[in-house]
Structure formats: C-alpha cells, structure tokens
Short mmCIF file of C-alpha atoms in Angstrom, two decimals:
data_model
loop_
_atom_site.label_atom_id
_atom_site.label_comp_id
_atom_site.label_asym_id
_atom_site.label_seq_id
_atom_site.Cartn_x
_atom_site.Cartn_y
_atom_site.Cartn_z
CA VAL A 1 -3.24 25.75 26.29
CA ARG A 2 -5.39 27.04 23.48
CA LEU A 3 -3.91 26.24 20.09
CA GLU A 4 -4.07 29.17 17.72
CA MET A 5 -2.21 29.50 14.46
CA THR A 6 -0.68 32.99 14.32
CA THR A 7 2.05 32.83 11.75
CA MET A 8 4.09 30.38 9.78
CA TRP A 9 7.63 31.37 10.63
CA SER A 10 9.59 28.97 8.51
CA ILE A 11 9.10 26.71 5.53
CA LEU A 12 11.74 24.25 4.48
CA LEU A 13 11.35 22.21 1.33
CA TYR A 14 13.90 19.58 0.49
CA ARG A 15 13.87 16.55 -1.73
CA LEU A 16 15.47 13.17 -1.33
CA SER A 17 15.59 10.55 -4.07
CA ILE A 18 12.13 9.18 -3.26
CA LEU A 19 10.93 11.34 -0.39
CA THR A 20 9.57 14.88 -0.20
CA ILE A 21 8.96 16.60 3.14
CA VAL A 22 7.46 20.04 3.81
CA VAL A 23 8.14 21.28 7.34
CA HIS A 24 6.34 24.10 9.15
CA ASN A 25 6.00 25.10 12.81
CA VAL A 26 2.98 26.68 14.47
CA VAL A 27 2.76 28.50 17.81
CA GLY A 28 1.75 25.97 20.49
CA GLN A 29 1.94 23.13 18.01
CA HIS A 30 4.57 21.52 15.82
CA SER A 31 3.69 19.66 12.63
CA ASN A 32 5.21 18.11 9.52
CA ILE A 33 3.82 16.94 6.22
CA LEU A 34 5.44 13.82 4.82
CA GLU A 35 5.02 12.26 1.37
CA LEU A 36 5.47 8.59 2.25
CA THR A 37 6.50 6.55 -0.77
CA THR A 38 6.92 2.86 -1.48
CA LEU A 39 10.54 1.81 -0.74
CA SER A 40 11.18 4.94 1.34
CA SER A 41 12.68 4.90 4.81
CA GLY A 42 13.81 7.52 7.29
CA SER A 43 12.61 9.58 10.21
CA VAL A 44 10.86 12.91 10.73
CA ARG A 45 11.01 14.94 13.95
CA VAL A 46 8.71 17.66 15.25
CA GLY A 47 9.15 19.86 18.29
CA ASP A 48 12.01 21.72 19.97
CA GLY A 49 14.75 20.98 22.48
CA ARG A 50 12.36 20.61 25.40
CA VAL A 51 9.71 18.39 23.84
CA GLY A 52 9.92 16.55 20.57
CA CYS A 53 8.50 13.56 18.76
CA THR A 54 10.08 11.41 16.04
CA PHE A 55 8.28 9.18 13.54
CA THR A 56 10.58 6.53 12.07
CA TYR A 57 9.40 4.43 9.13
CA ASP A 58 10.66 1.77 6.74
CA ALA A 59 8.65 0.69 3.70
CA LYS A 60 11.43 -1.48 2.27
CA ASN A 61 9.60 -4.78 2.45
CA GLU A 62 11.56 -7.94 1.77
CA PRO A 63 10.14 -10.72 -0.43
CA VAL A 64 8.31 -13.44 1.46
CA GLU A 65 10.38 -16.60 1.82
CA LYS A 66 8.63 -19.87 0.96
CA PRO A 67 10.09 -23.20 2.09
CA LYS A 68 11.07 -25.33 -0.89
CA GLU A 69 9.04 -28.30 0.32
CA THR A 70 5.79 -26.31 0.14
CA VAL A 71 6.08 -25.54 -3.59
CA ARG A 72 2.99 -26.71 -5.46
CA GLU A 73 1.93 -26.54 -9.05
CA GLY A 74 1.28 -22.94 -10.07
CA ARG A 75 -2.05 -23.80 -11.66
CA GLU A 76 -3.17 -25.58 -8.50
CA ILE A 77 -2.52 -22.37 -6.57
CA LEU A 78 -4.47 -20.25 -9.05
CA MET A 79 -7.38 -22.69 -9.08
CA GLU A 80 -7.76 -22.05 -5.34
CA TYR A 81 -8.23 -18.34 -6.14
CA HIS A 82 -10.72 -19.28 -8.87
CA ASN A 83 -12.75 -21.55 -6.62
CA ALA A 84 -12.77 -19.03 -3.77
CA LYS A 85 -14.00 -16.36 -6.21
CA LYS A 86 -11.46 -13.90 -4.81
CA CYS A 87 -11.32 -10.38 -6.23
CA THR A 88 -9.01 -7.43 -5.60
CA HIS A 89 -9.43 -3.71 -6.33
CA LYS A 90 -7.14 -0.82 -7.19
CA GLN A 91 -7.94 2.82 -7.87
CA LYS A 92 -5.75 4.52 -10.47
CA GLU A 93 -6.44 8.13 -11.42
CA LEU A 94 -10.10 8.30 -12.57
CA TRP A 95 -10.51 4.54 -12.78
CA ASP A 96 -11.24 1.71 -10.40
CA TYR A 97 -10.01 -1.73 -11.43
CA MET A 98 -11.35 -5.06 -10.19
CA VAL A 99 -9.54 -8.31 -10.97
CA CYS A 100 -11.26 -11.62 -10.26
CA PRO A 101 -8.89 -14.43 -11.35
CA GLY A 102 -10.72 -17.08 -13.28
CA SER A 103 -13.72 -14.81 -13.88
CA GLU A 104 -13.45 -11.24 -15.20
CA ILE A 105 -11.46 -8.01 -15.16
CA VAL A 106 -13.53 -4.83 -14.89
CA GLN A 107 -12.62 -1.16 -15.20
CA THR A 108 -15.07 1.34 -13.68
CA ILE A 109 -15.23 5.08 -14.22
CA THR A 110 -15.10 6.58 -10.72
CA GLU A 111 -17.52 9.43 -11.44
CA ASN A 112 -20.47 7.58 -12.94
CA LYS A 113 -19.64 4.00 -11.86
CA GLN A 114 -20.01 2.81 -15.46
CA PRO A 115 -18.40 -0.66 -15.73
CA ILE A 116 -16.20 -1.59 -18.69
CA SER A 117 -15.18 -5.22 -19.11
CA LEU A 118 -11.50 -5.73 -19.90
CA GLY A 119 -12.18 -9.37 -20.69
CA THR A 120 -13.60 -12.59 -19.30
CA TYR A 121 -11.44 -15.58 -18.41
CA ARG A 122 -10.33 -17.84 -21.28
CA GLY A 123 -7.58 -19.99 -19.73
CA PHE A 124 -3.89 -20.43 -18.80
CA ASN A 125 -1.00 -20.15 -21.24
CA GLY A 126 -0.52 -23.90 -20.81
CA GLU A 127 -4.01 -24.69 -22.13
CA GLY A 128 -3.45 -23.67 -25.73
CA TYR A 129 -3.75 -19.90 -25.23
CA ARG A 130 -0.95 -17.42 -25.84
CA ASP A 131 -0.57 -13.65 -26.00
CA GLY A 132 1.27 -13.48 -29.32
CA GLY A 133 4.67 -13.08 -27.65
CA ASP A 134 7.81 -15.18 -28.01
CA GLN A 135 7.01 -17.53 -25.15
CA GLY A 136 5.40 -20.76 -26.25
CA VAL A 137 2.58 -22.78 -24.77
CA GLY A 138 3.34 -24.22 -21.35
CA GLU A 139 6.33 -21.98 -20.61
CA VAL A 140 6.59 -19.97 -17.42
CA PRO A 141 5.75 -17.56 -15.97
CA ILE A 142 2.15 -18.66 -15.80
CA ARG A 143 -0.29 -16.08 -17.12
CA GLU A 144 -4.03 -16.00 -17.75
CA PHE A 145 -5.90 -14.67 -20.77
CA TYR A 146 -9.10 -12.64 -20.79
CA SER A 147 -10.98 -11.65 -23.93
CA GLN A 148 -14.38 -10.62 -25.32
CA GLY A 149 -14.54 -7.51 -23.13
CA THR A 150 -16.48 -4.32 -23.86
CA VAL A 151 -16.12 -3.15 -27.48
CA CYS A 152 -13.48 -0.43 -27.91
CA GLU A 153 -14.36 2.29 -30.41
CA ALA A 154 -10.76 3.57 -30.44
CA ALA A 155 -9.58 0.14 -31.65
CA SER A 156 -11.91 -0.32 -34.62
CA ASN A 157 -14.68 -1.68 -32.39
CA GLN A 158 -12.58 -4.65 -31.29
CA PRO A 159 -13.43 -6.15 -27.87
CA ARG A 160 -11.07 -5.35 -25.02
CA ALA A 161 -8.67 -8.09 -23.84
CA SER A 162 -6.14 -8.57 -21.04
CA VAL A 163 -3.19 -10.74 -20.02
CA LEU A 164 -2.93 -11.36 -16.28
CA PHE A 165 0.48 -12.07 -14.68
CA PHE A 166 1.17 -13.11 -11.08
CA ALA A 167 4.12 -12.00 -8.97
CA CYS A 168 5.41 -12.01 -5.40
CA SER A 169 3.57 -9.80 -2.93
CA HIS A 170 2.80 -9.81 0.79
CA GLU A 171 -0.92 -9.85 0.04
CA PHE A 172 -3.40 -10.40 -2.78
CA GLN A 173 -3.41 -7.07 -4.63
CA ILE A 174 -3.12 -5.42 -8.03
CA LEU A 175 0.49 -4.34 -8.51
CA ASN A 176 0.64 -2.91 -12.01
CA ILE A 177 -1.66 -1.97 -14.91
CA GLU A 178 -0.36 -1.30 -18.41
CA GLU A 179 -2.00 -0.63 -21.77
CA PRO A 180 0.74 -1.40 -24.34
CA ARG A 181 -1.79 -1.18 -27.18
CA THR A 182 -5.14 0.58 -27.29
CA CYS A 183 -7.64 -1.43 -25.21
CA GLN A 184 -5.13 -4.28 -24.77
CA TYR A 185 -4.05 -4.61 -21.13
CA ARG A 186 -1.24 -6.27 -19.19
CA ILE A 187 -2.03 -6.53 -15.48
CA THR A 188 0.14 -7.92 -12.70
CA VAL A 189 -1.49 -9.23 -9.53
CA GLY A 190 0.55 -10.00 -6.42
CA ILE A 191 -0.02 -13.14 -4.36
CA PRO A 192 2.07 -14.47 -1.44
CA GLU A 193 2.20 -17.95 -3.03
CA ALA A 194 4.19 -16.58 -5.99
CA CYS A 195 7.19 -15.64 -3.85
CA ASP A 196 10.21 -17.80 -4.74
CA HIS A 197 8.00 -20.04 -6.87
CA PRO A 198 9.40 -21.35 -10.20
CA HIS A 199 6.06 -21.07 -12.03
CA PHE A 200 5.64 -17.33 -11.43
CA ARG A 201 7.73 -14.22 -11.84
CA ASN A 202 10.68 -14.60 -9.49
CA GLU A 203 11.31 -10.93 -8.83
CA MET A 204 9.42 -8.86 -6.28
CA VAL A 205 7.20 -6.55 -8.32
CA VAL A 206 6.99 -3.33 -6.31
CA GLN A 207 3.82 -1.28 -6.33
CA VAL A 208 4.93 2.34 -6.22
CA GLU A 209 2.47 4.34 -4.19
CA VAL A 210 2.54 7.77 -2.56
CA GLU A 211 0.41 8.94 0.31
CA THR A 212 0.48 12.10 2.41
CA TRP A 213 1.17 11.75 6.14
CA PHE A 214 0.84 14.38 8.86
CA ILE A 215 2.99 14.37 12.00
CA GLU A 216 1.72 16.61 14.82
CA LEU A 217 2.94 17.35 18.35
CA THR A 218 0.35 19.13 20.51
CA GLN A 219 0.15 20.20 24.15
CA LEU A 220 -3.27 19.32 25.57
CA ASP A 221 -5.38 21.45 27.91
CA ASP A 222 -4.20 19.42 30.92
CA GLY A 223 -0.53 20.04 30.08
CA ARG A 224 0.19 16.59 28.66
CA TYR A 225 1.68 16.13 25.21
CA GLN A 226 0.25 14.16 22.34
CA CYS A 227 2.04 13.09 19.16
CA GLN A 228 0.16 11.76 16.15
CA ALA A 229 1.26 10.42 12.76
CA TYR A 230 -1.49 9.66 10.26
CA ASN A 231 -2.23 9.55 6.56
CA ASN A 232 -4.92 11.47 4.70
CA GLY A 233 -7.23 8.48 4.94
CA MET A 234 -10.33 10.67 4.90
CA ASP A 235 -10.45 10.33 1.13
CA LYS A 236 -8.52 7.10 0.48
CA MET A 237 -7.15 4.09 2.32
CA GLY A 238 -3.50 3.55 3.20
CA MET A 239 -1.49 1.94 0.42
CA VAL A 240 2.15 1.92 1.55
CA GLN A 241 3.07 -1.11 3.65
CA LEU A 242 5.40 -0.36 6.55
CA ALA A 243 7.88 -3.12 7.36
CA ASP A 244 9.04 -1.29 10.50
CA TRP A 245 8.03 1.84 12.40
CA SER A 246 8.23 3.70 15.70
CA LEU A 247 6.80 6.84 17.33
CA LYS A 248 8.89 8.32 20.14
CA PHE A 249 8.93 11.28 22.51
CA ASP A 250 12.29 13.00 23.09
CA GLY A 251 13.67 16.19 24.58
CA THR A 252 14.43 17.30 28.14
CA ALA A 253 10.83 17.25 29.42
CA ASN A 254 9.41 14.19 31.19
CA THR A 255 7.26 12.66 28.45
CA GLN A 256 6.71 9.01 29.28
CA VAL A 257 4.04 7.24 27.24
CA ASP A 258 0.76 6.96 29.14
CA SER A 259 -1.56 5.78 26.34
CA TYR A 260 -1.31 4.95 22.67
CA THR A 261 -3.35 3.96 19.61
CA VAL A 262 -2.28 2.33 16.35
CA LYS A 263 -4.71 1.73 13.49
CA HIS A 264 -4.19 -0.03 10.19
CA HIS A 265 -6.35 -0.91 7.17
CA ASN A 266 -9.76 0.82 7.26
CA ARG A 267 -8.83 2.45 10.59
CA GLU A 268 -9.03 -0.86 12.46
CA VAL A 269 -7.15 -0.93 15.78
CA LEU A 270 -3.92 -2.92 15.51
CA ASN A 271 -3.61 -5.96 17.75
CA GLY A 272 -1.54 -5.07 20.81
CA ASP A 273 0.67 -8.13 20.25
CA TYR A 274 2.23 -6.28 17.31
CA ILE A 275 3.15 -3.21 19.38
CA ALA A 276 6.18 -2.90 21.65
CA VAL A 277 5.85 -0.21 24.34
CA GLU A 278 8.84 1.30 26.10
CA ASP A 279 9.36 4.30 28.36
CA ARG A 280 8.88 7.04 25.74
CA GLU A 281 8.22 5.03 22.59
CA ILE A 282 5.95 2.61 20.76
CA ALA A 283 7.33 0.49 17.93
CA ALA A 284 6.69 -2.58 15.81
CA SER A 285 7.13 -5.74 17.90
CA MET A 286 9.07 -8.85 16.90
CA GLY A 287 5.85 -10.52 15.75
CA TYR A 288 4.77 -7.62 13.54
CA THR A 289 4.37 -8.26 9.80
CA PRO A 290 4.18 -5.51 7.12
CA LYS A 291 0.85 -3.67 7.14
CA THR A 292 -0.70 -0.54 5.67
CA LEU A 293 -0.78 1.56 8.83
CA GLU A 294 -2.95 4.67 8.83
CA PHE A 295 -2.84 6.24 12.32
CA LEU A 296 -0.41 6.27 15.27
CA SER A 297 -0.79 8.27 18.47
CA ILE A 298 1.01 8.52 21.82
CA THR A 299 0.05 10.64 24.83
CA SER A 300 2.38 11.49 27.70
CA LYS A 301 1.65 11.07 31.40
#
C-alpha cells in the first residue's frame, strides 16, 4: 500500500500537568507526536478499531537503594572520580557544559566552540574552603570549589568560579546548572554513589528534560503492520530515562509480533535480555534498569 498524505482530518491538542500531545491521522498511516517529559507517565495509542498500537511509558525513576554496609567516606568516593579523570557533558540552550570533578569545569559556546573556564579545582569544603554560606568547614553535604576561571567582563573582570554539589542519580551526569550571581555558578552532578549516602544530598535531584517522540503505525507493501516509537535523535541524544515501557499491537486484526528492535543511548541496540516478548507486545523485562531509550519498533507477521 503506497503511503500518501492527502489531508489532515483532525487535530486534537490537550495538555496534562507535565505532558503535551498533538494527535493527527493520515490516510494509510496513523501517527502521534508526544512531548516526553521527565517524571511523566502514560500511554499513547495510534490506529483504529481494526489495527492499533499503544506506546506505554513511565519516566518516574525511583532513587537507587544502597545497602547501609557499603557506605564509604564521601571524599573517598569523589577521589575515585578524580583519579579516573571522569567527565560528563550537558547541553543547555546555546551552551555545552563539561564537568570534570577534581580538574575543571568548562562552558563552551556551541556555535564557535570557544571554551570558557568556570574554574579549576581548589578542594573540598572540609579542606578549609567554603562558599561564603552559612555552612561551616567540614559540614555536609560535601561540595567542591573551583576558582580562577576565565575573566568575566560583566563582573568587573573577576575570574569565574563555581561550587559543585553531588546528588543521587542513576548515572554520572550533570543535573542542574545555576548562576545565582554574575559569573558565579552552582552546579549539581548526579552520581549513583550519592543515593542514600549521609555525606551527600539525600534527596533525588530530578533533571527536568523534554524530548519529542513520534509514534507511527504503518501498513507495509507486503500487508504487514509496523509500529515505531522514537525520539528526534537526529539532532540530539535521548535525555529522559524510562523506568518502564511497552509497545503493543491491538485491535481485531491478527497482528502478532514477528520482529522487533529497541535502541538506547547513541542508537545502540538494547540487549535482548532486557526485552520481554509476548504475543502482540514487547516490554521491559524484569532485569531491565532505567535507560534513555531512543527507538522502538515492532513488525507483525
């Protein structure tokens, strides 16, 4: 069946508290556009009574539980990041940020790739450094101080400086970037080791992200049906971690799953151990852990 867009016969726009969906149907093809947001959950269906497909998602990730007996000194944990020279990146508007604990924090202008130092590492708050706040030396949560960054003309030619906090996250990533004063930054980095640890922030710091997903149901030339759910990863990587998900055929037609594909970070194929396959559905298996999925597809027999 040749797919040809002839007219858009209905548009429905509705808003939920943290979810916006635009729905439109096309002759020979059904499709949805979904704004998938951190902490959102729900399901979106495409199709009609005969053949349909439903994408169910849950981005409400729970904090990682750490056994009490594995708690180590917070500074010992951070020194492992220092020694491994680990860095993490985050793009925000026209800027790209790189945080390398124990080394440097760099802000880069996306257009011309010009690097701006937000400070080089000076030490922990327990080593005689403090950020001028009410908390004294040695108090928790642990934070790191970075100074002597690129000179800031807007702040009387003072060098840029940053305070780096650590909070619970499923992976090593930048969670939040603030600039409370001109060229003075407060940055929160998430690490799994900080979850339920007394030396770090105890709360789960949620990184609020939004990415556009497309859900499409198509009839192929050989009569089979194909359903795909994917983000607009052509211009940026997936950011929203899905704690649970499924992609399922429904309707009166015989649409058993014949083949499937699931891809996650950087469009890498997801290990089949994390995928449960049933008659008309694929879903996250019992062994699945939250990941930034980017592409799901099922094809009927």
